[in-house]
Coordinates of C-alpha atoms in Angstrom, one line a residue:
M1119 CA 1.8 51.4 51.8
E1120 CA 4.9 53.0 53.3
A1121 CA 7.1 51.3 55.9
N1122 CA 6.1 52.6 59.3
V1123 CA 8.8 51.0 61.4
P1124 CA 12.3 52.2 62.1
A1125 CA 14.8 51.4 59.4
Q1126 CA 16.8 48.7 61.4
A1127 CA 13.6 46.9 62.5
F1128 CA 12.2 47.2 59.0
W1129 CA 15.2 45.5 57.4
R1130 CA 15.5 42.8 60.1
S1131 CA 11.9 41.9 59.7
V1132 CA 12.0 41.8 55.9
I1133 CA 15.2 39.8 55.7
G1134 CA 14.2 37.5 58.5
S1135 CA 10.7 36.9 57.1
Y1136 CA 12.1 36.2 53.7
T1137 CA 14.6 33.7 55.1
N1138 CA 11.8 31.9 56.9
G1139 CA 9.4 32.1 54.0
N1140 CA 6.9 34.3 55.9
Y1141 CA 6.0 36.6 53.0
A1142 CA 2.9 37.9 54.8
E1143 CA 5.2 39.3 57.5
I1144 CA 7.1 41.2 54.8
R1145 CA 3.9 42.9 53.7
E1146 CA 3.1 43.7 57.3
S1147 CA 6.5 45.3 57.8
G1148 CA 5.7 47.9 55.3
W1149 CA 7.3 46.8 52.0
D1150 CA 4.8 46.9 49.1
G1151 CA 7.0 45.9 46.2
P1152 CA 7.9 42.4 44.8
I1153 CA 9.3 40.4 47.7
Q1154 CA 11.9 38.3 45.9
T1155 CA 13.0 41.3 43.8
F1156 CA 13.5 43.4 47.0
I1157 CA 15.7 40.9 48.8
S1158 CA 17.6 38.9 46.2
G1159 CA 17.6 41.1 43.1
S1160 CA 17.4 37.9 41.1
R1161 CA 16.4 38.5 37.5
S1162 CA 15.0 35.0 37.2
E1163 CA 12.6 35.6 40.1
R1164 CA 11.5 38.9 38.7
T1165 CA 10.8 37.6 35.2
G1166 CA 9.3 34.2 36.0
G1167 CA 12.3 31.9 35.6
G1168 CA 15.3 31.4 33.5
H1169 CA 18.7 33.0 33.5
P1170 CA 20.0 36.4 32.4
T1171 CA 21.1 36.4 28.8
P1172 CA 25.0 36.4 28.7
T1173 CA 26.4 39.7 27.5
P1174 CA 29.3 39.6 25.1
P1175 CA 32.5 40.8 26.8
S1176 CA 32.9 43.6 24.2
A1177 CA 29.5 45.0 25.3
R1178 CA 30.3 45.2 29.0
T1179 CA 31.0 48.5 30.5
T1180 CA 34.6 49.6 31.0
E1181 CA 33.7 52.3 33.5
T1182 CA 34.1 51.9 37.3
I1183 CA 30.8 50.7 38.9
P1184 CA 30.5 52.1 42.4
A1185 CA 29.7 49.8 45.3
K1186 CA 25.9 49.3 45.9
L1187 CA 24.2 50.9 48.9
K1188 CA 23.5 48.7 51.8
P1189 CA 21.3 49.0 54.9
W1190 CA 22.6 51.8 57.2
D1191 CA 24.9 53.3 54.6
E1192 CA 25.1 57.1 54.6
I1193 CA 23.7 59.0 51.6
R1194 CA 24.6 62.7 51.3
I1195 CA 22.2 65.2 49.9
V1196 CA 23.8 68.0 47.8
A1197 CA 22.5 70.8 45.7
P1198 CA 24.6 71.1 42.5
S1199 CA 21.8 73.0 40.8
K1200 CA 18.8 74.5 42.6
S1201 CA 19.0 75.1 46.3
M1202 CA 17.2 73.0 48.9
S1203 CA 15.6 76.3 50.2
R1204 CA 13.1 75.8 47.4
L1205 CA 11.6 72.8 49.2
L1206 CA 9.1 73.2 52.0
P1207 CA 10.2 71.8 55.4
E1208 CA 7.6 69.2 55.2
H1209 CA 8.9 68.0 51.8
V1210 CA 12.4 67.7 53.2
A1211 CA 11.2 65.8 56.2
L1212 CA 9.1 63.4 54.1
A1213 CA 11.9 62.7 51.6
K1214 CA 14.3 62.1 54.4
Q1215 CA 11.9 59.7 56.1
R1216 CA 11.3 57.8 52.8
L1217 CA 15.1 57.2 52.3
E1218 CA 15.5 56.2 56.0
Q1219 CA 12.7 53.6 55.4
L1220 CA 15.1 52.1 52.8
G1221 CA 17.6 51.6 55.6
L1222 CA 19.8 54.6 54.6
R1223 CA 21.3 57.3 56.9
V1224 CA 20.6 60.7 55.4
T1225 CA 23.0 63.6 55.8
F1226 CA 23.1 67.0 54.1
G1227 CA 25.8 69.1 52.5
K1228 CA 26.9 72.2 54.5
H1229 CA 25.6 74.6 51.8
V1230 CA 22.4 73.0 50.5
M1231 CA 20.2 75.8 52.0
E1232 CA 22.2 78.7 50.6
T1233 CA 20.5 80.6 47.8
D1234 CA 21.1 83.5 45.5
A1235 CA 19.1 85.5 42.9
F1236 CA 18.8 82.4 40.7
D1237 CA 17.6 80.0 43.5
S1238 CA 21.0 78.4 43.5
S1239 CA 24.3 79.2 45.3
T1240 CA 27.9 80.0 44.3
V1241 CA 30.0 77.7 42.2
E1242 CA 32.4 77.5 45.1
T1243 CA 29.9 76.2 47.7
R1244 CA 28.3 73.7 45.3
I1245 CA 31.7 72.4 44.4
A1246 CA 32.7 72.2 48.1
D1247 CA 29.7 70.1 49.0
L1248 CA 30.3 67.7 46.1
H1249 CA 34.0 67.3 46.9
D1250 CA 33.3 66.8 50.6
A1251 CA 30.8 64.1 49.8
F1252 CA 33.2 62.2 47.5
R1253 CA 36.1 62.7 50.0
D1254 CA 34.2 61.5 53.1
P1255 CA 34.7 57.8 53.5
N1256 CA 31.5 57.4 55.5
V1257 CA 29.4 58.6 52.5
K1258 CA 28.5 55.8 50.2
G1259 CA 26.0 57.6 47.9
I1260 CA 25.2 61.2 46.8
L1261 CA 21.8 62.4 45.8
A1262 CA 20.9 65.7 44.2
V1263 CA 18.2 67.8 45.8
L1264 CA 16.6 68.7 42.5
G1265 CA 17.4 70.0 39.0
G1266 CA 17.6 73.5 37.7
E1267 CA 19.5 75.2 34.9
N1268 CA 23.1 75.7 36.0
C1269 CA 24.8 72.4 36.9
N1270 CA 27.1 72.8 33.9
Q1271 CA 28.8 75.8 35.7
L1272 CA 30.6 73.2 37.9
L1273 CA 32.2 71.0 35.3
R1274 CA 35.5 72.8 34.9
R1275 CA 35.9 73.1 38.7
L1276 CA 35.4 69.5 39.6
D1277 CA 38.3 67.4 40.8
Y1278 CA 37.9 64.4 38.6
A1279 CA 40.9 62.7 40.1
L1280 CA 39.3 62.9 43.5
I1281 CA 36.1 61.4 42.1
R1282 CA 38.0 58.7 40.3
E1283 CA 39.8 57.7 43.5
N1284 CA 36.7 57.7 45.6
P1285 CA 34.0 56.1 43.5
K1286 CA 30.5 56.2 44.9
I1287 CA 27.0 56.5 43.7
L1288 CA 25.8 59.8 42.3
C1289 CA 22.1 60.0 41.4
G1290 CA 19.8 62.7 40.0
Y1291 CA 17.9 63.8 36.8
S1292 CA 17.0 66.8 34.7
D1293 CA 19.8 69.3 35.0
I1294 CA 21.9 66.7 36.9
T1295 CA 22.3 65.1 33.4
A1296 CA 25.3 67.5 32.8
L1297 CA 27.0 66.4 36.0
G1298 CA 26.4 62.7 35.6
N1299 CA 27.6 62.5 32.0
A1300 CA 30.6 64.7 32.6
I1301 CA 31.7 62.5 35.5
A1302 CA 31.2 59.4 33.4
A1303 CA 33.3 60.9 30.6
K1304 CA 36.1 62.5 32.8
A1305 CA 36.4 60.1 35.7
G1306 CA 35.3 56.9 34.1
L1307 CA 32.7 56.4 36.9
V1308 CA 29.2 55.0 36.3
T1309 CA 26.6 57.6 37.5
Y1310 CA 22.9 57.3 37.7
S1311 CA 19.9 59.0 36.2
G1312 CA 17.1 58.6 38.7
P1313 CA 15.0 60.3 41.3
N1314 CA 16.2 63.5 43.0
F1315 CA 15.9 63.9 46.7
S1316 CA 12.8 66.0 46.0
S1317 CA 11.2 63.0 44.2
F1318 CA 10.9 61.1 47.5
A1319 CA 8.7 63.9 48.8
M1320 CA 5.8 63.0 46.4
P1321 CA 2.7 62.2 48.4
E1322 CA 1.5 59.4 46.1
G1323 CA 2.8 57.2 43.3
L1324 CA 6.3 56.4 44.6
S1325 CA 6.3 52.6 44.6
Y1326 CA 7.6 52.1 41.0
T1327 CA 10.2 54.9 41.5
R1328 CA 11.3 53.4 44.8
E1329 CA 11.5 49.9 43.4
G1330 CA 13.7 51.1 40.5
F1331 CA 16.0 53.0 42.8
V1332 CA 16.5 49.8 45.0
R1333 CA 17.1 47.5 42.0
C1334 CA 19.7 49.8 40.4
L1335 CA 21.5 51.2 43.5
M1336 CA 21.1 48.5 46.1
Q1337 CA 21.3 45.3 44.1
E1338 CA 23.9 43.7 41.9
A1339 CA 21.9 41.6 39.5
P1340 CA 20.8 42.5 35.9
F1341 CA 17.2 43.5 35.8
E1342 CA 14.5 43.8 33.2
I1343 CA 12.5 47.0 33.2
R1344 CA 8.7 46.7 32.9
P1345 CA 6.3 49.5 32.1
A1346 CA 4.6 51.1 35.0
A1347 CA 0.8 50.5 35.3
V1348 CA -0.1 54.1 35.6
W1349 CA 1.6 57.5 35.4
S1350 CA 1.0 61.1 36.4
D1351 CA 2.0 64.5 35.1
D1352 CA 1.1 66.4 38.2
P1353 CA 3.8 68.5 39.8
W1354 CA 5.9 66.4 42.2
Y1355 CA 5.2 68.8 45.1
R1356 CA 1.4 68.7 44.7
S1357 CA -0.1 67.9 48.0
D1358 CA -3.3 70.0 48.0
A1359 CA -5.3 67.4 46.1
P1360 CA -5.1 63.8 45.0
R1361 CA -2.8 63.2 42.1
T1362 CA -4.3 62.2 38.7
F1363 CA -3.1 58.9 37.5
I1364 CA -3.4 57.9 33.9
P1365 CA -3.4 54.2 32.7
N1366 CA -0.2 53.4 31.0
D1367 CA -0.6 51.9 27.5
G1368 CA 3.0 50.6 27.6
W1369 CA 6.0 51.5 25.5
T1370 CA 5.9 52.3 21.8
V1371 CA 8.1 50.6 19.2
I1372 CA 9.0 53.3 16.6
Q1373 CA 11.6 51.3 14.9
P1374 CA 12.3 47.5 15.5
G1375 CA 15.6 45.9 16.2
E1376 CA 18.0 44.7 18.9
A1377 CA 20.9 46.5 20.5
T1378 CA 23.3 46.2 23.4
G1379 CA 25.5 49.1 24.4
K1380 CA 26.7 51.6 26.9
I1381 CA 24.0 53.9 28.3
I1382 CA 24.5 57.6 27.6
G1383 CA 21.9 60.4 28.2
G1384 CA 19.2 61.8 30.4
N1385 CA 17.6 65.1 29.7
L1386 CA 18.3 65.9 26.0
C1387 CA 18.6 69.6 26.1
T1388 CA 21.0 69.4 29.0
L1389 CA 23.1 66.6 27.4
N1390 CA 23.4 68.8 24.3
L1391 CA 25.1 71.5 26.5
L1392 CA 28.1 69.2 26.6
Q1393 CA 28.5 69.0 22.8
G1394 CA 32.0 70.0 21.6
T1395 CA 33.5 69.9 25.1
E1396 CA 35.7 67.4 26.9
F1397 CA 32.7 66.6 29.2
M1398 CA 30.7 64.9 26.4
P1399 CA 30.8 61.1 26.6
S1400 CA 31.6 59.1 23.5
L1401 CA 28.5 58.1 21.7
D1402 CA 30.2 55.2 19.9
G1403 CA 28.6 51.9 20.8
S1404 CA 25.9 53.5 23.0
V1405 CA 22.3 53.1 23.7
L1406 CA 20.9 56.6 24.1
F1407 CA 18.3 57.4 26.8
V1408 CA 16.8 60.8 26.2
E1409 CA 13.8 62.7 27.5
D1410 CA 12.6 66.3 27.9
D1411 CA 10.1 68.3 29.8
Y1412 CA 6.9 70.3 29.0
I1413 CA 8.8 73.4 27.9
V1414 CA 10.1 71.5 24.8
S1415 CA 7.7 71.4 21.8
P1416 CA 7.9 68.7 19.1
E1417 CA 9.7 71.2 16.9
T1418 CA 12.3 71.9 19.6
F1419 CA 12.8 68.2 20.4
D1420 CA 13.3 67.6 16.6
R1421 CA 16.0 70.3 16.5
D1422 CA 17.7 69.0 19.7
L1423 CA 17.7 65.5 18.4
Q1424 CA 19.2 66.6 15.1
S1425 CA 21.9 68.5 17.0
L1426 CA 22.9 65.4 18.8
I1427 CA 22.9 63.5 15.6
H1428 CA 25.6 65.9 14.3
Q1429 CA 27.8 65.0 17.3
P1430 CA 31.0 63.1 16.3
G1431 CA 30.5 59.4 17.0
F1432 CA 26.8 59.4 16.6
E1433 CA 27.1 56.9 13.7
G1434 CA 28.1 54.4 16.4
V1435 CA 24.8 54.7 18.3
K1436 CA 23.2 51.2 18.6
G1437 CA 19.7 52.2 19.8
I1438 CA 17.5 54.9 21.3
V1439 CA 15.2 54.8 24.3
I1440 CA 12.9 57.9 24.7
G1441 CA 11.3 58.8 28.0
R1442 CA 7.7 59.8 28.4
F1443 CA 6.8 63.4 27.4
Q1444 CA 4.8 65.7 29.6
I1445 CA 1.4 66.6 28.4
G1446 CA 2.4 70.3 28.0
S1447 CA 5.0 69.4 25.4
R1448 CA 2.2 68.7 22.9
M1449 CA 4.2 65.7 21.6
T1450 CA 2.0 62.9 20.2
P1451 CA 3.0 59.4 19.1
D1452 CA 2.5 60.3 15.5
K1453 CA 4.6 63.4 15.7
L1454 CA 7.4 61.6 17.5
A1455 CA 7.4 58.7 15.0
A1456 CA 7.5 61.2 12.2
I1457 CA 10.5 63.0 13.8
V1458 CA 12.4 59.8 14.2
R1459 CA 11.6 58.4 10.8
S1460 CA 12.5 61.6 9.0
K1461 CA 16.2 61.2 10.0
P1462 CA 18.2 59.0 7.7
E1463 CA 20.9 58.7 10.3
L1464 CA 18.5 56.7 12.5
A1465 CA 17.5 54.2 9.8
G1466 CA 18.1 50.6 10.9
I1467 CA 18.5 51.2 14.7
P1468 CA 15.8 50.3 17.2
V1469 CA 13.9 53.2 18.8
I1470 CA 11.3 52.9 21.6
A1471 CA 9.4 55.6 23.3
D1472 CA 7.1 56.4 26.3
V1473 CA 9.5 54.7 28.7
D1474 CA 9.1 55.5 32.4
F1475 CA 11.8 58.2 32.9
G1476 CA 12.0 61.9 32.7
H1477 CA 9.7 64.6 34.1
T1478 CA 6.6 62.5 34.7
T1479 CA 5.9 60.1 37.6
P1480 CA 7.0 57.4 38.1
Q1481 CA 10.6 57.1 36.9
L1482 CA 13.1 54.4 36.6
T1483 CA 16.8 54.6 37.6
F1484 CA 19.4 53.8 35.0
P1485 CA 23.2 53.8 34.9
I1486 CA 25.1 56.4 32.8
G1487 CA 28.1 54.4 31.6
G1488 CA 26.4 51.1 32.4
T1489 CA 25.1 48.6 29.8
A1490 CA 21.5 48.2 28.4
A1491 CA 20.1 45.5 26.2
L1492 CA 17.1 46.5 24.0
A1493 CA 14.9 44.2 22.0
A1494 CA 12.1 45.9 20.0
P1495 CA 9.9 43.6 18.0
D1496 CA 8.3 44.7 14.7
G1497 CA 5.0 46.1 16.1
E1498 CA 3.8 48.7 18.5
E1499 CA 4.2 46.6 21.7
G1500 CA 6.4 44.0 23.3
A1501 CA 9.7 45.8 23.7
K1502 CA 12.1 44.5 26.3
L1503 CA 14.7 46.6 28.1
T1504 CA 17.3 45.0 30.4
I1505 CA 19.9 46.8 32.5
V1506 CA 22.9 44.5 32.3
D1507 CA 25.7 46.3 34.1
H1508 CA 24.9 48.9 36.7

C-alpha cells in the first residue's frame, strides 16, 4: 500500500506512532515496510538481534560519504543520459508523488526535458544541470531520470573539485554507472547504484526497491540485504496490464568464501567503458557488483567479464556479486557458473549471483565506494551480504 497522506503528516504519524508503540497506526499511515527498519535503521532489529560485526579499519571506506537524506530535504532530478521527455506525464507525476511520500521535496533540472536526435540533450546542458545541483546548497540529493548510452560523454567536462567540495547523494543505475564510478574515482565521493527517477513510476512491485532506497540513502546503520520474495522482468513503464511476478529462488553461490572490500561496479558493459582512463576506480581490495541487461548474451557477458579481468589491479578483487539477468539474455545458472569457473583469475574468491539489482524489478541500492561484507557458504544457498559503510 502506498502512503496516501501528505509527506509531513505521513512522517509525523509514523515517527509519533513508533515512539508510542502504536505500530498499527504506522500501517494505517501508509507505510508497508518493516517498521523498526524504517524508523531506526537498526541492523539488530532487522536481523532478529545481535550487533553488527565490526569491520577492520583497513576495510573501511576512505571515500567521503555524503549526508543522508532527511524528511523535507530537496532532491534534484537530472538527465545525464536520456531526456525526461521520454517519460509520459503520468509517469513523471507518479514518480514525483512516490518520492514526496518519502518526505522529500522534488525539483527538476532546467534542461531535463530538452531532447535531440538521440533522445538526450547537449553535453553542455547536461553538465549545467549536474553542476547546478551540486552547487545549490538546498539540494541534498541528485537522482538520474533514467539510463541510456551516452553518460560517459560528460566525464571530461565535470568539475570534480566542485563535486568534492559539495558532497551529496547521487543515485542511478544502468548508464549512470559511468557517472557514479567516475565521481567515486575522481572526487573521492561515495555515489549510489540504485533506482532511477523512472523506477518510482512502476505501477506495482516497488516496496523492496523503496525500502532499499530508504535503508541506503536515509539511514546510517549497516544493513544486511535479503533476497526479494518475487521479481519481474516486465518493462518498468508497463501499465496496460498486471505485472508478472516470479517467485524468487534466492541467491546462488557459485564459489564459496568470505570477503570484505570497497564496492565498485554497476552495469558491466558501462563500467568497462572506463577501462584505461582516469575515470576507472581502482579494483584493488574491491568487492565487484556487476550486472547486465537483456541485450547481453552469455557469450558477451563472458567477454565483458574477461575484459574487466585484464584491468590492472583485478588481482586485488576480493569477491564478486552478480545481479539478476533478464530473461532475454538467455543466461542460465549453469552457463553463468561455467563462465565464472572457466577463469583461473577468479579461483579462490567468493562469487554469488541472482542478487536483486540490475535491469529487473525490484532492485537494491548500494554505495559505489562504500564497503560490503560477503559470506558465501559452500552450497547453493545461504549467502549473506551486508552493506557496512554507505
